[in-house]
Coordinates of C-alpha atoms in Angstrom, one line a residue:
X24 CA -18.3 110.8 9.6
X25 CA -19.8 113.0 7.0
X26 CA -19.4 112.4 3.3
X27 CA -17.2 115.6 2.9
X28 CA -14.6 114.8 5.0
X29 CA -14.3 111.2 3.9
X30 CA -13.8 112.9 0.0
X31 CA -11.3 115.2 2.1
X32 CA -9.4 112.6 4.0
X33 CA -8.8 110.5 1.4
X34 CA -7.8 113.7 -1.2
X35 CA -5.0 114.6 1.4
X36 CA -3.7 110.6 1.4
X37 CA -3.3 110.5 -2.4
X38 CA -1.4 114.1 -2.2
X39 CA 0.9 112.7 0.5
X40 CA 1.4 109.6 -0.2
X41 CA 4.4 110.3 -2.4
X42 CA 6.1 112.9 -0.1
X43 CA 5.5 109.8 2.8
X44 CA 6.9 107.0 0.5
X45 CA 9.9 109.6 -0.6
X46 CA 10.6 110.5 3.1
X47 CA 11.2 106.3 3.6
X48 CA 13.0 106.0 1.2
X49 CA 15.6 108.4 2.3
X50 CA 15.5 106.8 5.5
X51 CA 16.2 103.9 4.1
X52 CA 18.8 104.5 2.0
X53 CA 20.7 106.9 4.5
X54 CA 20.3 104.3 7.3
X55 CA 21.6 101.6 5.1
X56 CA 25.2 104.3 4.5
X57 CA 25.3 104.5 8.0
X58 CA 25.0 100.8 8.9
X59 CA 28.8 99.9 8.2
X60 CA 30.1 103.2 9.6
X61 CA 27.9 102.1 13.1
X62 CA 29.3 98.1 13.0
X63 CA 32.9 99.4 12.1
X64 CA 32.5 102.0 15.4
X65 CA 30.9 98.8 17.8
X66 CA 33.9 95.8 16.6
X67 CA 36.7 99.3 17.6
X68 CA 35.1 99.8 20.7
X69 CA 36.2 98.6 24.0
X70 CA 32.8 97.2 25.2
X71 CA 32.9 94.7 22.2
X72 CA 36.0 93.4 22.7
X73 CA 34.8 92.9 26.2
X74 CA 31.8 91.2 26.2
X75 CA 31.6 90.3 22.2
X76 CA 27.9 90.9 22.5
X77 CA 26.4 90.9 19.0
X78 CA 25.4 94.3 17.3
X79 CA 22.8 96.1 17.4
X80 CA 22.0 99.6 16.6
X81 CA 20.1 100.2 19.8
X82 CA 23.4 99.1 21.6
X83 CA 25.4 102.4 20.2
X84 CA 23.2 104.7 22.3
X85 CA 23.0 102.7 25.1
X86 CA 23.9 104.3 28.7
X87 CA 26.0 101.3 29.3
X88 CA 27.6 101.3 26.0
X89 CA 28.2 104.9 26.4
X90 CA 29.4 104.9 29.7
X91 CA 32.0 102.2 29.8
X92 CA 33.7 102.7 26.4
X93 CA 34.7 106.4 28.0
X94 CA 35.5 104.9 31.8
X95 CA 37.8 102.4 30.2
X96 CA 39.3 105.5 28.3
X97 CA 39.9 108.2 30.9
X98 CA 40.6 105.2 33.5
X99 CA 38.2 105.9 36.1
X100 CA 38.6 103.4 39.1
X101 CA 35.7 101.9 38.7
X102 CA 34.8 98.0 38.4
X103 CA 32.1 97.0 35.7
X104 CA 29.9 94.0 36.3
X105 CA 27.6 92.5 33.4
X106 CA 26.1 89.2 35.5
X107 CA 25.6 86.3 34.3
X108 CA 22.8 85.4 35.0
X109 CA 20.6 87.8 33.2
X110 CA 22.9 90.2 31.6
X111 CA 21.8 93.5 33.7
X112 CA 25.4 95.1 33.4
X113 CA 26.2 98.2 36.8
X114 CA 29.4 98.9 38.1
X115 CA 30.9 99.6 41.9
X116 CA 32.5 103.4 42.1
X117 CA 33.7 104.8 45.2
X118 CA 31.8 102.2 47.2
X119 CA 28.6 102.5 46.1
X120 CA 26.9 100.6 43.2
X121 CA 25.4 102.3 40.2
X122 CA 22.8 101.4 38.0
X123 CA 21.4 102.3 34.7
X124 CA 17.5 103.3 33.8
X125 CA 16.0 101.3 31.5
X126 CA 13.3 104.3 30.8
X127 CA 13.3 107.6 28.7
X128 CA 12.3 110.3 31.0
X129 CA 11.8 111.3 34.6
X130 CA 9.4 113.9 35.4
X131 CA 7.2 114.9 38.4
X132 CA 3.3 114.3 38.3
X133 CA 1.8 117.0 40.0
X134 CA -1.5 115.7 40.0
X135 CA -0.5 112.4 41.5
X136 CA 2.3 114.4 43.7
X137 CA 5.0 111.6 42.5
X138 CA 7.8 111.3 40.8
X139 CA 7.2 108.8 37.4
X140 CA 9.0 107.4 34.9
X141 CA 8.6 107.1 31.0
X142 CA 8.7 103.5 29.2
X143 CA 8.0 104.4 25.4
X144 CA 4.5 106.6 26.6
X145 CA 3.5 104.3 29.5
X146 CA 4.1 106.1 32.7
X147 CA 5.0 104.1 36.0
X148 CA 6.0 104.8 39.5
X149 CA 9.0 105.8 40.3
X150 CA 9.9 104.5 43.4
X151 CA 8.2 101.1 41.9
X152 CA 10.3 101.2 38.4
X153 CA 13.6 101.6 40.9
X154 CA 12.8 98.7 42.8
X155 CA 11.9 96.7 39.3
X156 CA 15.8 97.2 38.6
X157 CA 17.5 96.6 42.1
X158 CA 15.7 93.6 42.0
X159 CA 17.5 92.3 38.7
X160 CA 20.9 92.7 41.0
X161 CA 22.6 89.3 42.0
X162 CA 21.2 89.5 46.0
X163 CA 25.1 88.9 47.6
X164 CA 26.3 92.4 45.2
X165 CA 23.3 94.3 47.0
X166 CA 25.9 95.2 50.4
X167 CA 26.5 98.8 49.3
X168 CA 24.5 101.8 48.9
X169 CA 23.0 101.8 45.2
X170 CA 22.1 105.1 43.1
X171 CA 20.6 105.4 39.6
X172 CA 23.0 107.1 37.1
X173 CA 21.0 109.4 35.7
X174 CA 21.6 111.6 32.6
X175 CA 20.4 115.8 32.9
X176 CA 18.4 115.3 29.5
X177 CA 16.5 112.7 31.3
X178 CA 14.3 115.3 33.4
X179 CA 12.3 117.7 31.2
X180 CA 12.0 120.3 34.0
X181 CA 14.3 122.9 32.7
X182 CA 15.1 124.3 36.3
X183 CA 16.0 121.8 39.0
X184 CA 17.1 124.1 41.7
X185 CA 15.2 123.5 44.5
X186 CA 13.8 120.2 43.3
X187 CA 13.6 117.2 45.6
X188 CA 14.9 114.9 42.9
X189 CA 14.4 111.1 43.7
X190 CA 17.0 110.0 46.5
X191 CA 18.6 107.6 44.6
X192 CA 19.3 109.3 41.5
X193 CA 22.7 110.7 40.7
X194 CA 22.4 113.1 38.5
X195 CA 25.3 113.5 35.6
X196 CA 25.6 115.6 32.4
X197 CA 26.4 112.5 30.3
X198 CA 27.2 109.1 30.3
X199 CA 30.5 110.2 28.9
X200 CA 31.9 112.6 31.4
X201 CA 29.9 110.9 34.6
X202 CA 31.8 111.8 37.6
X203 CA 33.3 114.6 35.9
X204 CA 32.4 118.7 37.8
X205 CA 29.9 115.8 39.6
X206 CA 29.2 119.0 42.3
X207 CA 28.8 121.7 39.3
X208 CA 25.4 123.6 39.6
X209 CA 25.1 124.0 36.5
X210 CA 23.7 120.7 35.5
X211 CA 20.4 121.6 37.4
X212 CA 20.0 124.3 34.6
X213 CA 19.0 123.8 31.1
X214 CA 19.1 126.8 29.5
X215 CA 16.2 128.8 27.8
X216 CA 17.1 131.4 25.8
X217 CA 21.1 132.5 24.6
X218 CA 21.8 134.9 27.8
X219 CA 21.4 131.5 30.3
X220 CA 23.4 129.4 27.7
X221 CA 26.2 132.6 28.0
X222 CA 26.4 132.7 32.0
X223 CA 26.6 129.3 32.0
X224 CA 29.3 129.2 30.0
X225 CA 31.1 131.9 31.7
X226 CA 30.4 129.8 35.3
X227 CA 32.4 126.8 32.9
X228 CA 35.8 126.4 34.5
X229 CA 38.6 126.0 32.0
X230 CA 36.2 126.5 29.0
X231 CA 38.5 127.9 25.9
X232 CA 38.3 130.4 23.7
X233 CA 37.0 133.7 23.8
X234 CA 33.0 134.3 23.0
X235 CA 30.4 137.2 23.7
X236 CA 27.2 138.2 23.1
X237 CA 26.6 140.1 19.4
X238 CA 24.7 142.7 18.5
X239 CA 22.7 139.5 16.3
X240 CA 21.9 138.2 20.3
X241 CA 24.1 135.3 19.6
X242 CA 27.0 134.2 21.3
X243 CA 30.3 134.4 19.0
X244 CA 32.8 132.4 20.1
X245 CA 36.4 132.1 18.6
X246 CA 37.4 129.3 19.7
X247 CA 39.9 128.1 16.4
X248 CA 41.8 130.2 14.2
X249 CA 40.3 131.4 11.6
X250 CA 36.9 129.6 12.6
X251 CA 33.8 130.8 14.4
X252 CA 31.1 129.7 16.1
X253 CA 27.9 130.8 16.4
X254 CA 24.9 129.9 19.1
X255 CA 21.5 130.6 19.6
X256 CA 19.5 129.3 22.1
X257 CA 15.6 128.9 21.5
X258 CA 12.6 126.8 23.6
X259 CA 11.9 125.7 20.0
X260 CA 15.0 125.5 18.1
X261 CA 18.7 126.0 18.8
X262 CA 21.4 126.9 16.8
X263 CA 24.8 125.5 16.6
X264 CA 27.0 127.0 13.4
X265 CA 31.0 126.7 12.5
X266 CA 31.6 129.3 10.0
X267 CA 35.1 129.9 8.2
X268 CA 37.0 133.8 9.0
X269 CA 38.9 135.4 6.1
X270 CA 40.6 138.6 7.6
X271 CA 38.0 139.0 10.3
X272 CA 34.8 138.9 8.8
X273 CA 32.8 135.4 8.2
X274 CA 33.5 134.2 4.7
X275 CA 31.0 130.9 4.7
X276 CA 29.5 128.3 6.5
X277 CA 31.1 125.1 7.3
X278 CA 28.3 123.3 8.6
X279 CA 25.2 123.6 11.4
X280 CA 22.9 122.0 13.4
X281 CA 20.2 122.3 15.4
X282 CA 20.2 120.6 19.3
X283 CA 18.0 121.1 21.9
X284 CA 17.7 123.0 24.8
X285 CA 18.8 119.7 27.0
X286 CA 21.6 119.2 24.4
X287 CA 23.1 122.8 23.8
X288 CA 25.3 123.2 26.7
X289 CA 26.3 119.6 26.6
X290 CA 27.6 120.4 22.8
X291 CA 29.6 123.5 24.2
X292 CA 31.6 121.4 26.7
X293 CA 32.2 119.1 23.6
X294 CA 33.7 121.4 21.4
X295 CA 35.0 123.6 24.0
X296 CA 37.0 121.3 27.0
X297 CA 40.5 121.7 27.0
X298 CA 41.8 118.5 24.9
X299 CA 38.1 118.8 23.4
X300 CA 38.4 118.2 19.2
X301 CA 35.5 119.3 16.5
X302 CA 35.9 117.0 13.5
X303 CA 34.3 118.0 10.6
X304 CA 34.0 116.9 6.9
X305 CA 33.0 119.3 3.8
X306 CA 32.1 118.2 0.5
X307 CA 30.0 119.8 -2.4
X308 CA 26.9 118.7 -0.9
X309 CA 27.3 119.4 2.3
X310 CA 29.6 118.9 5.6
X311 CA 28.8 116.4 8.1
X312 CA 30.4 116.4 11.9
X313 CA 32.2 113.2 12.3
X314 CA 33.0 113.5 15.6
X315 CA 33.0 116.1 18.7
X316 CA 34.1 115.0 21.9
X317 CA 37.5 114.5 24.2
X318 CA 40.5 113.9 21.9
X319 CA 41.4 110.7 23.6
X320 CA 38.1 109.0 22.3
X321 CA 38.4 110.5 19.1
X322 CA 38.5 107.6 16.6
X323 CA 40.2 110.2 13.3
X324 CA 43.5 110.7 12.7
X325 CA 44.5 114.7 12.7
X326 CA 46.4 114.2 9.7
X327 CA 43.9 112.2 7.6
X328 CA 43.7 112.4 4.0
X329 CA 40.1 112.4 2.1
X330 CA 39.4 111.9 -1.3
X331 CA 36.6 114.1 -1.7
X332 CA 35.8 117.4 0.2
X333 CA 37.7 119.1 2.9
X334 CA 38.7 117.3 6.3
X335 CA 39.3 119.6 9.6
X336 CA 40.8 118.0 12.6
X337 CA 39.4 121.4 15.4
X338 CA 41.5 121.4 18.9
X339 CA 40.2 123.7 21.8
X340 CA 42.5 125.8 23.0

């Protein structure tokens, strides 16, 4: 390596050093906020006072966690086994038993002309990663048919139509809602730009509200009084806004954020469901979304009182 670039490399460490060291800090201290909010959420939920396992902050996000915290709630016939013997945890649901991945993604390799899976950057074999996991399952459970429970987000492919998807993955919007519109075509979309996000929504059944495209190329929707909410959908960057109505006309923002292409739609259905609530929190530096989801899950009080800030309790209707 040439002299000049060594001189250059080690200019641009000194320069952002600081901005990397602030950055960790940050993460630091908002991670250690967030810690007793995340163990407070984990003792409350129903999978804890199941199995008592201890916490961990890879647990929250788990497809397990996820998935039977909400089946307990919306009492789906289902029963949940976590063995023994080596703690894999599946369930039995209308006579067939359901597993969980234990990768990131699923995508096609064209090139190889398979179906692969993601573990943290290391790419295996479907078909072999599938087998990996049945065999984990207690041989004298392995009588019925089993399927892999399979999040949308999972699959990069924006357009699944058509797509000879793995036989034994079922495919689901969320761990959530599994089983929930299970025959809906529109989890084979994700959509690309805010037109696909707006005919999907209008192919929603019982989604509330009233929303359109504006002359921004947004989609307005009103779904509370006095509150709107604003989308844009973008490969790079969506948009997800709640801004406060005086007489009409927008008067400020509450709050935003910015999900993906695989997560916009999924946010819609949160906010927008009948018995759906948006709760949201406003102080002077900010507002923060503490929770957005079914109202039955929902672990805030309609009527709570904050000390500091605003506090909205938002019902779809």
């Amino acid at each position: 390596m040439k002299w000049h670039i060594k001189i250059l490399i080690a200019l641009l460490v000194v320069i952002f050093s600081p901005i990397i060291v602030a950055f960790l800090i940050i993460a630091a201290i908002t991670y250690l906020f967030q810690l007793p909010k995340n163990i407070k959420e984990y003792k409350n939920s129903q999978y804890y006072k199941e199995f008592g396992l201890p916490f961990m902050i890879s647990r929250l996000y788990s497809p397990e966690y996820r998935f039977f915290n909400n089946f307990k709630k919306r009492d789906l016939q289902a029963n949940y086994i976590r063995q023994a013997s080596n703690g894999l945890e599946y369930f039995i649901y209308n006579d067939t038993l359901f597993l969980f991945p234990d990768f990131d993604q699923i995508d096609f390799n064209e090139e190889k002309s398979e179906w692969q899976v993601d573990y943290d950057g290391d790419w295996k074999n479907f078909e072999q990663a599938y087998k990996d996991i049945v065999a984990k399952v207690d041989q004298n459970a392995l009588i019925l048919p089993v399927r892999l429970l399979v999040e949308r987000k999972m699959f990069p492919a924006t357009d699944l139509i058509g797509a000879s998807i793995p036989e034994p993955v079922f495919l689901i919007w969320n761990y959530e809602t599994a089983f929930e519109n299970e025959d809906s075509p529109l989890k084979l979309r994700i959509p690309t730009n805010t037109q696909e996000l707006y005919d999907m929504m209008l192919a929603t059944p019982g989604l509330c509200g009233d929303f359109k495209i504006a002359e921004n190329g947004n989609i307005h929707w009103d779904l509370y009084k006095d509150i709107q909410i604003d989308i844009g959908v973008d490969t790079g960057d969506c948009y997800f806004g709640v801004d406060k109505k005086l007489s009409g006309k927008i008067e400020s923002e509450m709050t935003h954020w910015h999900p993906t292409i695989y997560e916009i739609y999924d946010d819609v259905c949160k906010v927008g469901m009948p018995g759906s609530v948006l709760v949201i929190r406003t102080l002077m530096s900010g507002a923060s979304v503490l929770y957005m989801g079914d109202e039955r899950n929902c672990p805030y009080s309609p009527n709570k009182k904050t000390l500091f800030g605003k506090y909205y309790y938002l019902k779809a209707n």
